[in-house]
mmCIF file of C-alpha atoms in Angstrom:
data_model
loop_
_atom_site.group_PDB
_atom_site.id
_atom_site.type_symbol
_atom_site.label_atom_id
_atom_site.label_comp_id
_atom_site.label_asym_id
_atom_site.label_seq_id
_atom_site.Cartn_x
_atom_site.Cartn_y
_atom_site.Cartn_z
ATOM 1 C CA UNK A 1 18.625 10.108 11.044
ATOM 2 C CA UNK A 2 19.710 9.053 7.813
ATOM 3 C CA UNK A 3 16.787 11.492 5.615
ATOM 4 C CA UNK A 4 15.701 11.098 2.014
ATOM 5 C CA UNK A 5 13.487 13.852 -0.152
ATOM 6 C CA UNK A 6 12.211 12.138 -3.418
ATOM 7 C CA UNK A 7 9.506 13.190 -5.695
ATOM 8 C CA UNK A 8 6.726 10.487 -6.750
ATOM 9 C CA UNK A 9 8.716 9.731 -10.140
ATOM 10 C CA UNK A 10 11.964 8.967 -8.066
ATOM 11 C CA UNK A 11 10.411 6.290 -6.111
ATOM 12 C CA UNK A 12 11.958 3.120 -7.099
ATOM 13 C CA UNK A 13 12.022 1.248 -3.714
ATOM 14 C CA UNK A 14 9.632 0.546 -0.824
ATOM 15 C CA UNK A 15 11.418 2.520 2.192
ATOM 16 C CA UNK A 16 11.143 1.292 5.576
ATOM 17 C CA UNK A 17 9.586 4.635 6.896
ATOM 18 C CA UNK A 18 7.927 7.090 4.388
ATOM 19 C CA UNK A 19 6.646 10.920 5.194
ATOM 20 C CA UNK A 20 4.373 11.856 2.408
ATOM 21 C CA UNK A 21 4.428 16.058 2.417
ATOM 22 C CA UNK A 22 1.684 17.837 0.661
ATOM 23 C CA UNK A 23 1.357 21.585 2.787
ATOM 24 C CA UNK A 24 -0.690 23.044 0.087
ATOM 25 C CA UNK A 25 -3.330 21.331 0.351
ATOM 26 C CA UNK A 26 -4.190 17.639 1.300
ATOM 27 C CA UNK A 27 -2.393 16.755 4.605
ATOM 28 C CA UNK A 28 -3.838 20.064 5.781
ATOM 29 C CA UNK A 29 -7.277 19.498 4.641
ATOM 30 C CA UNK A 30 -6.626 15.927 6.036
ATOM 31 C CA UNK A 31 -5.878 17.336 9.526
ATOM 32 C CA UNK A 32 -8.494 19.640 9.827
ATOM 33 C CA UNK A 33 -10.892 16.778 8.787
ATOM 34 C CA UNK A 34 -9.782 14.812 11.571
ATOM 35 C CA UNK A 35 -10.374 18.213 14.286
ATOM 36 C CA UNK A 36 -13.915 18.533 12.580
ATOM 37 C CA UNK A 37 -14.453 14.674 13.753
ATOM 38 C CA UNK A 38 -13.989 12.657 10.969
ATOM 39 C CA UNK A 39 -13.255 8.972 12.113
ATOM 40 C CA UNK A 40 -11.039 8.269 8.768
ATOM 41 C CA UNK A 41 -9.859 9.136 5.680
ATOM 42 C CA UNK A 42 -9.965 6.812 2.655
ATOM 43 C CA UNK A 43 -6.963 7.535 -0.150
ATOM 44 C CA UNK A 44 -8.552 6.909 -3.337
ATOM 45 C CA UNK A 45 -6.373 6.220 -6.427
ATOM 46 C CA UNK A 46 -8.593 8.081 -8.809
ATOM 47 C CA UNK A 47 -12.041 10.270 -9.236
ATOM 48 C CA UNK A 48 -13.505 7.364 -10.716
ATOM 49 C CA UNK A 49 -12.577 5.167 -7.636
ATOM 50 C CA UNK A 50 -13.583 7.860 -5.167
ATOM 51 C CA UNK A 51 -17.072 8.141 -6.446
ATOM 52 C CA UNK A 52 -17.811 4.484 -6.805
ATOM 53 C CA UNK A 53 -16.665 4.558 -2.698
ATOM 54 C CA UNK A 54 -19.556 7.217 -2.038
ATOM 55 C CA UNK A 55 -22.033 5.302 -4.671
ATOM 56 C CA UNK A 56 -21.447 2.337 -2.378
ATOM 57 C CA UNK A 57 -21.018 4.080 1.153
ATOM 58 C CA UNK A 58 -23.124 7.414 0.509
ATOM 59 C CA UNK A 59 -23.093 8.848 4.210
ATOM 60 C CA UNK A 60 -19.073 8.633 3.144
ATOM 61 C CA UNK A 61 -17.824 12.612 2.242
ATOM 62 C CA UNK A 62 -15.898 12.466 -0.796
ATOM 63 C CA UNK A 63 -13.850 15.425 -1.392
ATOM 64 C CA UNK A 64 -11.205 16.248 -4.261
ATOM 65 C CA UNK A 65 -8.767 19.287 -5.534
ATOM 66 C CA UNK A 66 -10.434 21.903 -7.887
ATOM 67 C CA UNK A 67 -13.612 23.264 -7.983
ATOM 68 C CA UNK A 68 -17.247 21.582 -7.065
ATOM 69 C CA UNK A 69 -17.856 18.420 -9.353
ATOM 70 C CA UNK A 70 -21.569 16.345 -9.213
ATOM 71 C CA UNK A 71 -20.696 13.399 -6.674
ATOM 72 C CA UNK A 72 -18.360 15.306 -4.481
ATOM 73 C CA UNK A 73 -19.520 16.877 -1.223
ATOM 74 C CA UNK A 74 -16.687 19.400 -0.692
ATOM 75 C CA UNK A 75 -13.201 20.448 -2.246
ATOM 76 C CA UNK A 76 -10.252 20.318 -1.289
ATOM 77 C CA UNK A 77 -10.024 23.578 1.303
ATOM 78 C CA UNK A 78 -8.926 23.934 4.680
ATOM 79 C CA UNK A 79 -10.673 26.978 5.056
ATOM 80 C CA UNK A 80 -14.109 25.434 3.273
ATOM 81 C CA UNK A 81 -14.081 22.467 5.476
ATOM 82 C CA UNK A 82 -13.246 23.880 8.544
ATOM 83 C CA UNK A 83 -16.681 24.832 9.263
ATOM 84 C CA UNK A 84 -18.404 21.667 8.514
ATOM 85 C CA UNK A 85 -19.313 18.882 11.158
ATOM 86 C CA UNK A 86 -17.638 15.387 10.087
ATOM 87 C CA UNK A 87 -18.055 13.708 13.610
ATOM 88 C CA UNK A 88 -17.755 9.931 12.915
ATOM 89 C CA UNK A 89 -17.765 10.682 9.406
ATOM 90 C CA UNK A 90 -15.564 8.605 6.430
ATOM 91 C CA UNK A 91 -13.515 10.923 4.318
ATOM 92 C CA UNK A 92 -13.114 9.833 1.077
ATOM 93 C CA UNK A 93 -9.894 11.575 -0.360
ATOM 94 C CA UNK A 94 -8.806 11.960 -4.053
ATOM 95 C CA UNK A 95 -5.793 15.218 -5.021
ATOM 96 C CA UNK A 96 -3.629 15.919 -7.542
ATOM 97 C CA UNK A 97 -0.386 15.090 -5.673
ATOM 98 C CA UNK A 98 -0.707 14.683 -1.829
ATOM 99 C CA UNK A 99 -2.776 11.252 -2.050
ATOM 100 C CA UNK A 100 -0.904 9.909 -5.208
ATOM 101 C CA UNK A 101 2.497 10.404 -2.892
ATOM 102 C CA UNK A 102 1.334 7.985 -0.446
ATOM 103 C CA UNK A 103 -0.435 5.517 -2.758
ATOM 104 C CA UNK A 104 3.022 5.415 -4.204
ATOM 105 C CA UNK A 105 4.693 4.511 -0.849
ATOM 106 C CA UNK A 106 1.590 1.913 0.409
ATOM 107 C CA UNK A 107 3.615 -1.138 0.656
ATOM 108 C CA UNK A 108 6.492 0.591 3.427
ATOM 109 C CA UNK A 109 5.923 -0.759 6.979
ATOM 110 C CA UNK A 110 5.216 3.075 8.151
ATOM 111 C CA UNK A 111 3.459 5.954 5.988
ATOM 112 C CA UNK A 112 3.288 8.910 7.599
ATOM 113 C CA UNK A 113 1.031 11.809 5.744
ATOM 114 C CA UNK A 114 1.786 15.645 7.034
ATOM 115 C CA UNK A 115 2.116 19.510 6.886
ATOM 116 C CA UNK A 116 2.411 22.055 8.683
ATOM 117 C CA UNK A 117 0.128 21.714 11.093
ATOM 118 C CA UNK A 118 1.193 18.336 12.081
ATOM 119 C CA UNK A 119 4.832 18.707 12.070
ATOM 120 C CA UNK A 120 5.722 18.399 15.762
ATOM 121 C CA UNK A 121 3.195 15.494 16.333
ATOM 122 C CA UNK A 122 4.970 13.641 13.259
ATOM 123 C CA UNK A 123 8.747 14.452 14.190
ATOM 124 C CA UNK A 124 7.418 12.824 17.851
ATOM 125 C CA UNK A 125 6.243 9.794 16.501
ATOM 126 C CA UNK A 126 9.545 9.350 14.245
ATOM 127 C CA UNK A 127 11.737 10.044 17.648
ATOM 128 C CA UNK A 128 8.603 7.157 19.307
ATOM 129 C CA UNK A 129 9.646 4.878 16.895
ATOM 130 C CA UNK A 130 13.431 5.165 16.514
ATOM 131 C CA UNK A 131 13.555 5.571 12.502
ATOM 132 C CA UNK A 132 16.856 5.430 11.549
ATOM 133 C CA UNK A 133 16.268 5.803 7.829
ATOM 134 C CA UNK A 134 12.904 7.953 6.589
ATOM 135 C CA UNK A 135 12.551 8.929 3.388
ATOM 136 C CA UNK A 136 10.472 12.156 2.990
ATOM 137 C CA UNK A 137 7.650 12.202 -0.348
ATOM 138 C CA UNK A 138 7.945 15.658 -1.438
ATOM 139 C CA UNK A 139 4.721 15.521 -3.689
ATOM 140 C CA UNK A 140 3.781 18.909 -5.137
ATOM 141 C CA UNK A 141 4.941 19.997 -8.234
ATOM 142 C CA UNK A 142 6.883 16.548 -9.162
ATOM 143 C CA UNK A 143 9.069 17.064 -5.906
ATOM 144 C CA UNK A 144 9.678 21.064 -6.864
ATOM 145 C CA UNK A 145 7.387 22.327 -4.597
ATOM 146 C CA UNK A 146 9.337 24.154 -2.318
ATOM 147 C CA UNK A 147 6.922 24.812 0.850
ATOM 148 C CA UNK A 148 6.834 20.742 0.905
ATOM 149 C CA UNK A 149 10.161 20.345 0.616
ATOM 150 C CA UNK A 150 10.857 23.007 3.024
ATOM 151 C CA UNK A 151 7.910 21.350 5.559
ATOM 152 C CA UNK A 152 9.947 18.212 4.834
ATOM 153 C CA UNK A 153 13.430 19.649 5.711
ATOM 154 C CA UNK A 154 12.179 20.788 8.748
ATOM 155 C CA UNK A 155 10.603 18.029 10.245
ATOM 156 C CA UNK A 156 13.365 15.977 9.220
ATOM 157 C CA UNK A 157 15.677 18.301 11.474
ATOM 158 C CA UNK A 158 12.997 18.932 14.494
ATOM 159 C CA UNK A 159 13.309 14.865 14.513
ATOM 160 C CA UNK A 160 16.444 15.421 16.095
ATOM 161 C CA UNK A 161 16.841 18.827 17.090
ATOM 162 C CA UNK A 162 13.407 19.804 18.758
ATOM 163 C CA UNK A 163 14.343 23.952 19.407
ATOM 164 C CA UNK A 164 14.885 24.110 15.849
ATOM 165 C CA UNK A 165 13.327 27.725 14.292
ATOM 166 C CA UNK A 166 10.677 27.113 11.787
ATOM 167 C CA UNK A 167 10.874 30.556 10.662
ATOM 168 C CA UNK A 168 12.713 30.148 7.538
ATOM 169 C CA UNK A 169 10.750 27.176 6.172
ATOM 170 C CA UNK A 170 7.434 28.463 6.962
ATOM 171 C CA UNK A 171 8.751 31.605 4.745
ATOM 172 C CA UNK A 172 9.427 29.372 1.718
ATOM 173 C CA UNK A 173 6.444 28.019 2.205
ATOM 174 C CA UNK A 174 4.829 31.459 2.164
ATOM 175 C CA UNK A 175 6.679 32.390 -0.926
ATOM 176 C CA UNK A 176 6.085 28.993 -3.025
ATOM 177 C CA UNK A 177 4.749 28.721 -6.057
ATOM 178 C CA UNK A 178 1.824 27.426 -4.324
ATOM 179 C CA UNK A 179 1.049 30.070 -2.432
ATOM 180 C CA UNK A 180 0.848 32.968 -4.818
ATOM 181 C CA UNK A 181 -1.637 30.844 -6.578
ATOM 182 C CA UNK A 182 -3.905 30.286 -4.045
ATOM 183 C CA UNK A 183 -3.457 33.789 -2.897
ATOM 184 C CA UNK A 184 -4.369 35.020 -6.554
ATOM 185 C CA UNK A 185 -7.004 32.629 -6.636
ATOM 186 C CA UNK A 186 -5.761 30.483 -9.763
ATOM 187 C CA UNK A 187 -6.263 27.168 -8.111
ATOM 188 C CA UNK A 188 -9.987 26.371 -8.402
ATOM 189 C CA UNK A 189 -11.891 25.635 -5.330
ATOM 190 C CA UNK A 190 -9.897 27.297 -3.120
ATOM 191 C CA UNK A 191 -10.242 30.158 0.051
ATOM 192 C CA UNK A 192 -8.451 33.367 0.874
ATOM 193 C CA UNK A 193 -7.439 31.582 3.788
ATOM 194 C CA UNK A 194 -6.024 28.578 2.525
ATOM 195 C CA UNK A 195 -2.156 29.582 2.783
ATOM 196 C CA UNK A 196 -2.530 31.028 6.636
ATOM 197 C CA UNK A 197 -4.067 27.641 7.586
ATOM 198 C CA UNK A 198 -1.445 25.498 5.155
ATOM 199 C CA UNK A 199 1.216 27.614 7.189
ATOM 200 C CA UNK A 200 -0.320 27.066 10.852
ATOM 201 C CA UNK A 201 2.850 25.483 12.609
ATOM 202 C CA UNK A 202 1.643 23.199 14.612
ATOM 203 C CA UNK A 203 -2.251 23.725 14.884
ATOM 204 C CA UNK A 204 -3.015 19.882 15.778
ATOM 205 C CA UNK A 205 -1.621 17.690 18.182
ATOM 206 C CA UNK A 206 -1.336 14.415 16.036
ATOM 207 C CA UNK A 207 0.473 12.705 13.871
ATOM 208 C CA UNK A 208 -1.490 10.824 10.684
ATOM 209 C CA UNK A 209 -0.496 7.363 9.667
ATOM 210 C CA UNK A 210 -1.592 5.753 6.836
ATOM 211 C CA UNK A 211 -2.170 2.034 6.820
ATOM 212 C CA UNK A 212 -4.212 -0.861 4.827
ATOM 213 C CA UNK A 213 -7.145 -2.221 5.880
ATOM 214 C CA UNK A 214 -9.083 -4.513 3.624
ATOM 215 C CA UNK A 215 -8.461 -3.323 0.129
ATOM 216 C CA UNK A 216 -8.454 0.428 1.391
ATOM 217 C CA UNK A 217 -5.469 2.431 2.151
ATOM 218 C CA UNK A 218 -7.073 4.450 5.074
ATOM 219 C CA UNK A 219 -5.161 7.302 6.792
ATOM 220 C CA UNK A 220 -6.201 7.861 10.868
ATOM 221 C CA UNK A 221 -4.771 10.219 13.276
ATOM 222 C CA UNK A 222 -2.229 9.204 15.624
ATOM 223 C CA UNK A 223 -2.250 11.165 18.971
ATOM 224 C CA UNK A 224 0.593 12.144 20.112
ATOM 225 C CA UNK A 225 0.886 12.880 24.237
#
């Protein structure tokens, strides 16, 4: 597999396959959603956007990165949310990084969103659908984020060698950037648990694939037998 890792800015084509990475925190707060029972998630471009969503669909939960703002029902924790019921619930989505990355890839035939927690599930559905050429959205930090670029790396090589160890890239993602500041509690609405979940190899059994429908770019999970 011929493998890619660009940051947002270095996006200058549409790619036929697209993995957007954000460990630290979206795709993992997007996963858990999903295992609390949320039906989808809806990427929203801005704040602005994501509250006129909930104005117009209020039993929608609109969630976004930093701490509690009037219009929002939760933040974006893995830890905070994975408590709360969302069955059949729409997730309205709106972070720094993780959802800009895949509004930024919305017109490639496949968008993939993961972490973590979803790497074997997406690596499966890359093998399912013989990609060739995948080019991985490494979106923290303008594509310095090393525990997504190290998430990336390594479901780029489970694609094709499944025993690979994850060891070494769940360490970098352990000691990221992103990780001592959750762990020191810099990064507004945030839990002490945040970076165990973020670095949960594995924890759910699908992958999450983000597609349009209507004027919506909604993300869904994707089981994976």
């Amino acid at each position: 597999m011929d493998a890619r890792f660009l940051a947002i800015p270095d996006l200058v084509d549409t790619p036929p396959v697209a993995v957007v990475i954000d460990v630290m925190r979206a795709y993992t707060v997007a996963a858990w959603a999903f295992a609390q029972g949320a039906e989808k998630i809806v990427l929203a471009e801005s704040l602005d956007d994501a509250l006129a969503l909930k104005a117009r669909h209020p039993d929608w939960v609109a969630l976004k990165d930093g701490p509690p703002a009037p219009g929002f029902d939760a933040v974006n924790s893995p830890a905070m949310l994975r408590s709360v019921d969302l069955g059949g619930r729409t997730v309205v989505q709106k972070t720094t990084a993780g959802t800009v990355g895949a509004l930024a890839v919305k017109d490639a035939p496949l968008v993939l969103c993961a972490g973590f927690v979803v790497a074997e599930a997406t690596a499966r559905l890359l093998r399912e659908r013989g990609s060739d050429r995948v080019t991985f959205v490494v979106t923290g930090e303008d594509g310095r984020a090393d525990e997504d670029l190290a998430c990336a790396q390594y479901i780029a090589r489970r694609v094709t060698e499944a025993d690979t160890d994850a060891a070494e890239f769940l360490r970098r993602g352990a000691e990221s950037r992103a990780a001592a500041e959750l762990a020191e509690g810099v990064r507004r609405g945030s839990h002490p648990d945040d970076v165990a979940l973020c670095l949960e190899l594995d924890r759910f059994p699908f992958a999450m694939v983000a597609t349009w429908e209507g004027s919506l770019m909604v993300l869904r999970p994707h089981a994976m037998p």
